[in-house]
Every structure is written in structure tokens, then in C-alpha cells.
Amino acid sequence: MRLAVMGAGAVGAAVADLAGEYGHTIVALADSSSAAVAGDDVGDGDGIDAAAALAAKREGEPLGEADPADALEADYDVLVEATPTTLGDAQPGFGHVERALERDRHVVLANKGPVAERFGEVRELEEQSAGTVRFEATVGGAMPVLSTIEDFDPDHIDAVRGVLNGTANFILSRMAAEGLGYEHVLAEAQDLGVAEADPTFDVDGTDAALKCVIVANVLAGEDREYTLDDADVQGIEEIPGSALELATEDGQTIRLIGEVTPAGEVRVGPRLVPEHGTLAVTGTDNIVQLETEHAGRLNISGRGAGGPETATAVLADVGRLPEL
């Protein structure tokens, strides 16, 4: 497949770097200000020099001589949307999805915004297009959460819950293990690169809520559309170290748990879980539990974020797409 990658951050760069290993060609790579785009009539094995484009970006130079809009008009089979997640109108990601589908191209999303905030519109555009939209990478990084739901059939999944944010989980597990306060561990996480300079989306529960909203949309199908406004969200900023100490004395610990309930409610917040239970993953690991109608509880755990990890989910989705 010929891929056009919108977004050259950690995930987009990793997709561009790994695509060749999966048998794909990068024909365009864009960030917010520039793009590297291959010429017309790209043949098998041809494309841009993604490594050179990314090296230029690391040196503070443009990815290439083209405008980002030119990447959307390139000769590609699949648009990989890896720009930062935005709320509300989900732009510019939604616009990128719209343009690709208008051109009857496939779309693979790492950007949560379009399917968390405008899911119905994305599905409507998809129905009118020869292209297909896939978005495994929007929930759980490398973990095959959405494809497992797809395989089991959403109608046979009763509920979903889990730890869906590695930054929040690192902070809570470090606070519990070392008896440290929230601010101290947050600073440590930022020093290690586990937390962003502005960690708001991670620690206030927004990131986990967006993932749960996407799951809720998949489970609901055409029956209902969810957005972030439908989620009940509480973060971890106000959890004192003493709460974790008291939990430990009772054989429990605290994790930020996101869930889609059997009644279709979307909730995210700190919850008590058994200290050595399945949901008490440590560090930046994530876990998702699927309550299935016929197969009982399924646990999916692993790395829920990271450039190469999330890129593998993107490229797995590319591999699931039909030829155009």
C-alpha cells in the first residue's frame, strides 16, 4: 500500500520509519508547516526518503518543499491520520479524513478526535466512499482492543473496563510503591519523558475518557453516538498519598479506571482494585477487560502508548484493508 502520513510526531514518524518492514511505501509525510511528497505516478517501491525528511525535521528544517495540503492530494492508497487529538470539531484531523474519503481512499487513524467527537459523521462519509476507516491505534496503543471487539462482534460484548492511560498509571503505581506525593511523582514522570510538559489530558482523565467514548461508539453501532460530553470523568490530581497508604493496608490499591457499562454509561475515575489483581498493572502498562456474552472475561494487556508501539497498531490496520 502507498501511505500518506499526516503528522510527523512520535507516531507519524514511527509509521514512516517502520512502513517498509510491513511492505508499504511512504509517498507523503506532512507536519503542520511542510511536507515531503513523491512525484506523480509512483511505482512499486518508489516514494519519498522518509528517513531524510525526518532527519531534516530533527535539525529544525522543513520535512520537504511541499505544503501540508499537497500531501492530501498525493497518489496514495491510505491516509494515516496521526496529527494531535483535538476536541470539539476535531480539526484538522476530521478535515483530513473527509478529504481522503472524498477521494475514495482508505483512512487509518491514530488521532482520537474524529472518532471520539464526530463518529457519526465519519461513518456517514465512509458509507459514501469506496474507502474504509480503521482506528485500532486510538485505543490502547499496541493492544488489539478494537480488533478483538470486532472479531467477537460488538453485539456480544457486554462491558469494557480497564487502565487506559500510561502516565496516570505510572504516577499512581509509583505513589503506592514509594509512598511519594503526586507532585513529586509527576515531576519524575516528566523528567523521564513518561508525562508531557502539559500532562492535563492524562491526569484529568480526558485521554482515558476519549478512548472509552470510542469503544462506546463501536459497541453502540448505529443505536447511539457518544462524545466526550457523554462521559463522567474524574482525574487523579486530588488523590493524596495517604489514600494509597490506606488502600494498601486493606490489600487494595488505586487505579484510574475507564469503563463502558452494560447500560451504556461511560465513566472514568480513580477506583479501588485488589493490590495484586488483574487491573493493578504497574508502570506505563495498560490493560483492558472485555466482558463477553459467551466467552467470559478477556484480558488484553500491554503497552498502551509510544511511537513504535502505536505505529504497529496503525500498520496492522493497514494490513486489514482491502485493495482499492
Short mmCIF file of C-alpha atoms in Angstrom, two decimals:
data_model
loop_
_atom_site.label_atom_id
_atom_site.label_comp_id
_atom_site.label_asym_id
_atom_site.label_seq_id
_atom_site.Cartn_x
_atom_site.Cartn_y
_atom_site.Cartn_z
CA MET A 1 0.00 0.00 0.00
CA ARG A 2 1.07 3.61 -0.65
CA LEU A 3 0.75 5.65 2.54
CA ALA A 4 0.38 9.39 3.09
CA VAL A 5 1.11 10.25 6.71
CA MET A 6 -0.36 13.41 8.21
CA GLY A 7 1.56 14.18 11.39
CA ALA A 8 5.27 13.69 11.97
CA GLY A 9 5.32 13.42 15.75
CA ALA A 10 6.25 10.24 17.60
CA VAL A 11 3.55 8.09 15.99
CA GLY A 12 3.68 9.51 12.46
CA ALA A 13 7.47 9.33 12.42
CA ALA A 14 7.39 5.72 13.64
CA VAL A 15 4.87 4.78 10.93
CA ALA A 16 7.12 6.36 8.30
CA ASP A 17 10.14 4.55 9.75
CA LEU A 18 8.51 1.10 10.01
CA ALA A 19 6.28 1.05 6.93
CA GLY A 20 8.90 -0.59 4.72
CA GLU A 21 9.18 -3.55 7.10
CA TYR A 22 5.47 -4.18 6.53
CA GLY A 23 5.76 -3.93 2.75
CA HIS A 24 4.34 -0.43 2.37
CA THR A 25 5.64 2.74 0.68
CA ILE A 26 5.52 6.27 2.10
CA VAL A 27 4.53 8.66 -0.68
CA ALA A 28 3.85 11.70 1.53
CA LEU A 29 4.77 12.85 5.02
CA ALA A 30 3.47 16.12 6.45
CA ASP A 31 3.58 18.10 9.66
CA SER A 32 1.74 21.37 10.35
CA SER A 33 4.06 23.51 8.23
CA SER A 34 5.64 21.43 5.46
CA ALA A 35 5.53 18.13 3.60
CA ALA A 36 7.65 15.76 1.58
CA VAL A 37 5.59 14.42 -1.33
CA ALA A 38 6.57 11.95 -4.07
CA GLY A 39 6.01 12.81 -7.71
CA ASP A 40 3.08 11.63 -9.81
CA ASP A 41 2.66 8.02 -10.92
CA VAL A 42 4.50 6.48 -8.01
CA GLY A 43 5.57 2.96 -8.90
CA ASP A 44 6.08 -0.07 -6.70
CA GLY A 45 8.93 0.55 -4.27
CA ASP A 46 9.12 4.26 -5.07
CA GLY A 47 8.27 7.02 -2.63
CA ILE A 48 9.86 9.69 -0.52
CA ASP A 49 13.04 9.33 1.50
CA ALA A 50 11.24 9.36 4.85
CA ALA A 51 14.45 8.96 6.84
CA ALA A 52 15.95 12.05 5.22
CA ALA A 53 12.75 14.05 5.76
CA LEU A 54 12.65 13.13 9.44
CA ALA A 55 16.34 13.88 9.85
CA ALA A 56 15.73 17.35 8.41
CA LYS A 57 12.88 17.91 10.85
CA ARG A 58 15.12 16.95 13.78
CA GLU A 59 17.55 19.64 12.63
CA GLY A 60 14.78 22.23 12.64
CA GLU A 61 14.36 22.23 8.88
CA PRO A 62 11.17 21.58 6.85
CA LEU A 63 10.23 17.98 6.06
CA GLY A 64 10.24 18.92 2.40
CA GLU A 65 9.44 21.63 -0.09
CA ALA A 66 5.70 20.91 -0.38
CA ASP A 67 2.77 22.36 1.55
CA PRO A 68 0.92 20.08 4.00
CA ALA A 69 -2.19 20.35 1.82
CA ASP A 70 -0.23 18.78 -1.04
CA ALA A 71 0.09 15.56 0.98
CA LEU A 72 -3.71 15.18 0.97
CA GLU A 73 -3.69 15.29 -2.83
CA ALA A 74 -0.81 12.83 -3.27
CA ASP A 75 -1.18 9.49 -5.06
CA TYR A 76 -1.80 7.31 -2.01
CA ASP A 77 -3.96 4.31 -1.09
CA VAL A 78 -4.17 5.01 2.64
CA LEU A 79 -4.15 8.25 4.59
CA VAL A 80 -2.62 7.76 8.05
CA GLU A 81 -4.01 10.49 10.31
CA ALA A 82 -1.52 10.97 13.15
CA THR A 83 -1.93 14.67 13.97
CA PRO A 84 -2.57 15.64 17.62
CA THR A 85 -6.00 14.90 19.06
CA THR A 86 -8.26 17.94 19.35
CA LEU A 87 -11.67 18.22 20.95
CA GLY A 88 -14.95 19.68 19.72
CA ASP A 89 -14.72 19.95 15.93
CA ALA A 90 -11.73 17.54 15.88
CA GLN A 91 -9.93 19.67 13.31
CA PRO A 92 -7.72 19.46 11.36
CA GLY A 93 -7.92 15.67 11.65
CA PHE A 94 -11.57 15.45 10.66
CA GLY A 95 -10.95 17.54 7.56
CA HIS A 96 -8.11 15.23 6.54
CA VAL A 97 -10.39 12.21 6.95
CA GLU A 98 -13.11 13.93 4.94
CA ARG A 99 -10.79 14.77 2.04
CA ALA A 100 -9.35 11.25 1.84
CA LEU A 101 -12.80 9.65 1.80
CA GLU A 102 -13.97 12.14 -0.83
CA ARG A 103 -11.13 10.82 -2.96
CA ASP A 104 -12.21 7.21 -2.28
CA ARG A 105 -9.08 6.49 -0.28
CA HIS A 106 -8.73 4.44 2.90
CA VAL A 107 -8.08 6.14 6.26
CA VAL A 108 -6.26 4.77 9.31
CA LEU A 109 -6.47 6.90 12.44
CA ALA A 110 -4.11 7.30 15.34
CA ASN A 111 -5.83 10.62 16.12
CA LYS A 112 -8.73 10.03 18.53
CA GLY A 113 -10.61 13.24 17.78
CA PRO A 114 -12.61 12.30 14.67
CA VAL A 115 -13.99 9.04 16.12
CA ALA A 116 -14.45 10.37 19.66
CA GLU A 117 -16.12 13.67 18.75
CA ARG A 118 -17.62 13.17 15.26
CA PHE A 119 -18.11 9.42 14.96
CA GLY A 120 -21.44 9.58 13.15
CA GLU A 121 -20.12 11.99 10.54
CA VAL A 122 -17.07 9.80 9.93
CA ARG A 123 -19.29 6.75 9.41
CA GLU A 124 -21.57 8.70 7.05
CA LEU A 125 -18.59 9.83 4.98
CA GLU A 126 -17.30 6.26 4.92
CA GLU A 127 -20.64 4.95 3.63
CA GLN A 128 -20.45 7.38 0.72
CA SER A 129 -16.87 6.41 -0.14
CA ALA A 130 -15.05 3.43 -1.62
CA GLY A 131 -12.57 3.90 1.22
CA THR A 132 -12.62 2.27 4.65
CA VAL A 133 -11.86 3.85 8.03
CA ARG A 134 -9.97 1.91 10.70
CA PHE A 135 -8.79 3.20 14.08
CA GLU A 136 -7.25 0.44 16.22
CA ALA A 137 -4.42 2.75 17.32
CA THR A 138 -6.83 5.18 19.01
CA VAL A 139 -7.48 2.79 21.93
CA GLY A 140 -4.67 1.14 23.84
CA GLY A 141 -1.66 1.69 21.59
CA ALA A 142 -0.29 -1.70 20.58
CA MET A 143 -3.08 -3.64 22.31
CA PRO A 144 -5.62 -5.16 19.86
CA VAL A 145 -8.69 -3.89 21.71
CA LEU A 146 -10.93 -2.80 18.83
CA SER A 147 -9.98 -5.67 16.54
CA THR A 148 -10.83 -8.13 19.33
CA ILE A 149 -14.20 -6.46 19.80
CA GLU A 150 -14.69 -6.65 16.04
CA ASP A 151 -13.77 -10.34 15.97
CA PHE A 152 -16.16 -11.20 18.80
CA ASP A 153 -18.87 -8.90 17.36
CA PRO A 154 -19.81 -5.77 19.36
CA ASP A 155 -23.28 -7.21 19.95
CA HIS A 156 -21.68 -9.93 22.10
CA ILE A 157 -19.58 -7.60 24.28
CA ASP A 158 -21.47 -6.65 27.45
CA ALA A 159 -18.99 -4.24 29.09
CA VAL A 160 -15.45 -2.93 28.84
CA ARG A 161 -13.20 -1.63 31.60
CA GLY A 162 -9.53 -1.05 32.15
CA VAL A 163 -6.47 1.07 32.73
CA LEU A 164 -6.14 3.17 29.59
CA ASN A 165 -3.56 5.83 30.36
CA GLY A 166 0.08 5.00 30.99
CA THR A 167 1.02 8.36 32.51
CA ALA A 168 -1.70 8.21 35.16
CA ASN A 169 -0.87 4.59 35.88
CA PHE A 170 2.84 5.34 36.29
CA ILE A 171 2.04 8.11 38.76
CA LEU A 172 -0.37 6.03 40.85
CA SER A 173 1.80 2.92 40.93
CA ARG A 174 4.88 4.96 41.90
CA MET A 175 2.95 6.79 44.62
CA ALA A 176 1.80 3.46 46.04
CA ALA A 177 5.17 1.71 45.80
CA GLU A 178 7.34 4.51 47.17
CA GLY A 179 4.95 6.46 49.38
CA LEU A 180 5.59 9.61 47.36
CA GLY A 181 3.25 12.55 46.78
CA TYR A 182 1.51 13.34 43.50
CA GLU A 183 3.55 16.44 42.58
CA HIS A 184 6.86 14.67 43.25
CA VAL A 185 5.97 11.67 41.06
CA LEU A 186 4.53 13.89 38.31
CA ALA A 187 7.83 15.80 38.12
CA GLU A 188 9.69 12.49 38.00
CA ALA A 189 7.43 11.27 35.18
CA GLN A 190 8.10 14.45 33.22
CA ASP A 191 11.85 14.07 33.70
CA LEU A 192 11.64 10.50 32.38
CA GLY A 193 9.51 11.51 29.41
CA VAL A 194 6.57 9.46 30.68
CA ALA A 195 4.48 12.62 31.16
CA GLU A 196 4.18 15.55 28.78
CA ALA A 197 5.19 19.05 29.81
CA ASP A 198 1.44 19.70 29.96
CA PRO A 199 0.02 16.41 31.29
CA THR A 200 -3.54 17.69 31.70
CA PHE A 201 -5.26 15.26 29.31
CA ASP A 202 -3.56 12.33 31.05
CA VAL A 203 -4.05 13.21 34.70
CA ASP A 204 -7.52 14.73 34.47
CA GLY A 205 -8.90 11.59 32.81
CA THR A 206 -9.61 13.12 29.39
CA ASP A 207 -7.35 10.77 27.43
CA ALA A 208 -8.84 7.65 29.03
CA ALA A 209 -12.34 9.07 28.53
CA LEU A 210 -11.75 9.64 24.81
CA LYS A 211 -10.70 6.00 24.45
CA CYS A 212 -13.78 4.83 26.33
CA VAL A 213 -16.00 7.04 24.16
CA ILE A 214 -14.53 5.42 21.05
CA VAL A 215 -15.21 1.96 22.50
CA ALA A 216 -18.76 3.03 23.37
CA ASN A 217 -19.30 4.21 19.79
CA VAL A 218 -18.09 0.88 18.42
CA LEU A 219 -20.33 -1.07 20.81
CA ALA A 220 -23.37 1.12 20.13
CA GLY A 221 -23.06 1.00 16.34
CA GLU A 222 -25.94 2.97 14.82
CA ASP A 223 -28.02 2.94 18.01
CA ARG A 224 -26.33 5.92 19.64
CA GLU A 225 -23.43 8.29 19.18
CA TYR A 226 -21.15 9.24 22.08
CA THR A 227 -18.84 12.21 22.54
CA LEU A 228 -16.69 13.35 25.44
CA ASP A 229 -19.69 15.28 26.78
CA ASP A 230 -21.39 11.94 27.50
CA ALA A 231 -18.61 10.75 29.80
CA ASP A 232 -18.46 11.11 33.59
CA VAL A 233 -14.78 11.93 34.16
CA GLN A 234 -12.65 12.37 37.26
CA GLY A 235 -8.86 12.58 37.31
CA ILE A 236 -6.11 11.72 39.76
CA GLU A 237 -4.79 15.17 40.68
CA GLU A 238 -6.52 15.29 44.06
CA ILE A 239 -5.54 11.81 45.28
CA PRO A 240 -3.35 12.15 48.40
CA GLY A 241 -0.60 9.68 49.19
CA SER A 242 -2.46 8.81 52.39
CA ALA A 243 -5.33 7.37 50.33
CA LEU A 244 -2.95 4.93 48.67
CA GLU A 245 -1.44 4.01 52.04
CA LEU A 246 -4.87 3.25 53.48
CA ALA A 247 -5.75 1.21 50.41
CA THR A 248 -2.55 -0.84 50.78
CA GLU A 249 -3.37 -1.61 54.41
CA ASP A 250 -6.61 -3.16 53.17
CA GLY A 251 -4.92 -5.19 50.41
CA GLN A 252 -6.02 -2.78 47.69
CA THR A 253 -4.60 -0.03 45.53
CA ILE A 254 -5.97 2.79 43.37
CA ARG A 255 -6.00 2.89 39.59
CA LEU A 256 -7.60 5.26 37.08
CA ILE A 257 -10.26 3.01 35.58
CA GLY A 258 -12.23 3.74 32.43
CA GLU A 259 -15.36 1.76 31.69
CA VAL A 260 -18.28 1.35 29.37
CA THR A 261 -21.03 -0.22 31.45
CA PRO A 262 -23.73 -2.69 30.35
CA ALA A 263 -26.17 0.24 30.50
CA GLY A 264 -24.01 2.17 28.02
CA GLU A 265 -22.59 4.65 30.53
CA VAL A 266 -19.04 5.95 30.03
CA ARG A 267 -17.15 6.58 33.27
CA VAL A 268 -13.56 7.34 34.17
CA GLY A 269 -12.19 7.85 37.66
CA PRO A 270 -9.95 6.55 40.44
CA ARG A 271 -11.16 3.17 41.72
CA LEU A 272 -10.07 0.76 44.41
CA VAL A 273 -8.84 -2.52 42.94
CA PRO A 274 -7.18 -5.56 44.58
CA GLU A 275 -3.49 -4.83 45.08
CA HIS A 276 -2.43 -7.99 43.27
CA GLY A 277 -5.44 -8.19 40.98
CA THR A 278 -5.53 -8.13 37.20
CA LEU A 279 -6.30 -4.42 36.98
CA ALA A 280 -3.37 -3.43 39.21
CA VAL A 281 -0.88 -3.15 36.33
CA THR A 282 2.18 -1.09 37.14
CA GLY A 283 4.32 1.49 35.38
CA THR A 284 3.06 2.62 31.99
CA ASP A 285 1.34 -0.67 31.14
CA ASN A 286 -2.34 -0.70 30.21
CA ILE A 287 -4.99 -3.40 30.50
CA VAL A 288 -8.49 -3.79 29.09
CA GLN A 289 -11.08 -6.31 30.23
CA LEU A 290 -13.84 -7.31 27.84
CA GLU A 291 -16.93 -8.92 29.34
CA THR A 292 -18.21 -11.16 26.57
CA GLU A 293 -21.59 -12.80 26.26
CA HIS A 294 -20.32 -16.31 25.57
CA ALA A 295 -16.59 -16.41 26.30
CA GLY A 296 -16.45 -14.82 29.74
CA ARG A 297 -13.86 -12.20 30.58
CA LEU A 298 -10.96 -11.48 28.25
CA ASN A 299 -7.90 -9.56 29.43
CA ILE A 300 -5.74 -7.65 26.95
CA SER A 301 -2.64 -6.00 28.36
CA GLY A 302 0.49 -4.36 27.06
CA ARG A 303 1.98 -1.06 26.05
CA GLY A 304 -0.80 1.44 25.63
CA ALA A 305 1.27 4.24 24.11
CA GLY A 306 4.58 5.08 22.47
CA GLY A 307 5.61 5.83 18.91
CA PRO A 308 6.69 2.39 17.64
CA GLU A 309 4.04 0.63 19.73
CA THR A 310 1.18 2.71 18.35
CA ALA A 311 2.65 2.57 14.86
CA THR A 312 2.36 -1.23 14.94
CA ALA A 313 -1.39 -0.84 15.51
CA VAL A 314 -1.60 1.60 12.60
CA LEU A 315 0.28 -0.75 10.30
CA ALA A 316 -1.80 -3.72 11.45
CA ASP A 317 -4.89 -1.76 10.39
CA VAL A 318 -3.29 -1.02 7.02
CA GLY A 319 -2.80 -4.75 6.60
CA ARG A 320 -6.52 -5.35 7.21
CA LEU A 321 -7.63 -3.01 4.43
CA PRO A 322 -8.91 -4.29 1.08
CA GLU A 323 -7.26 -3.31 -2.16
CA LEU A 324 -8.91 -0.29 -3.76
#
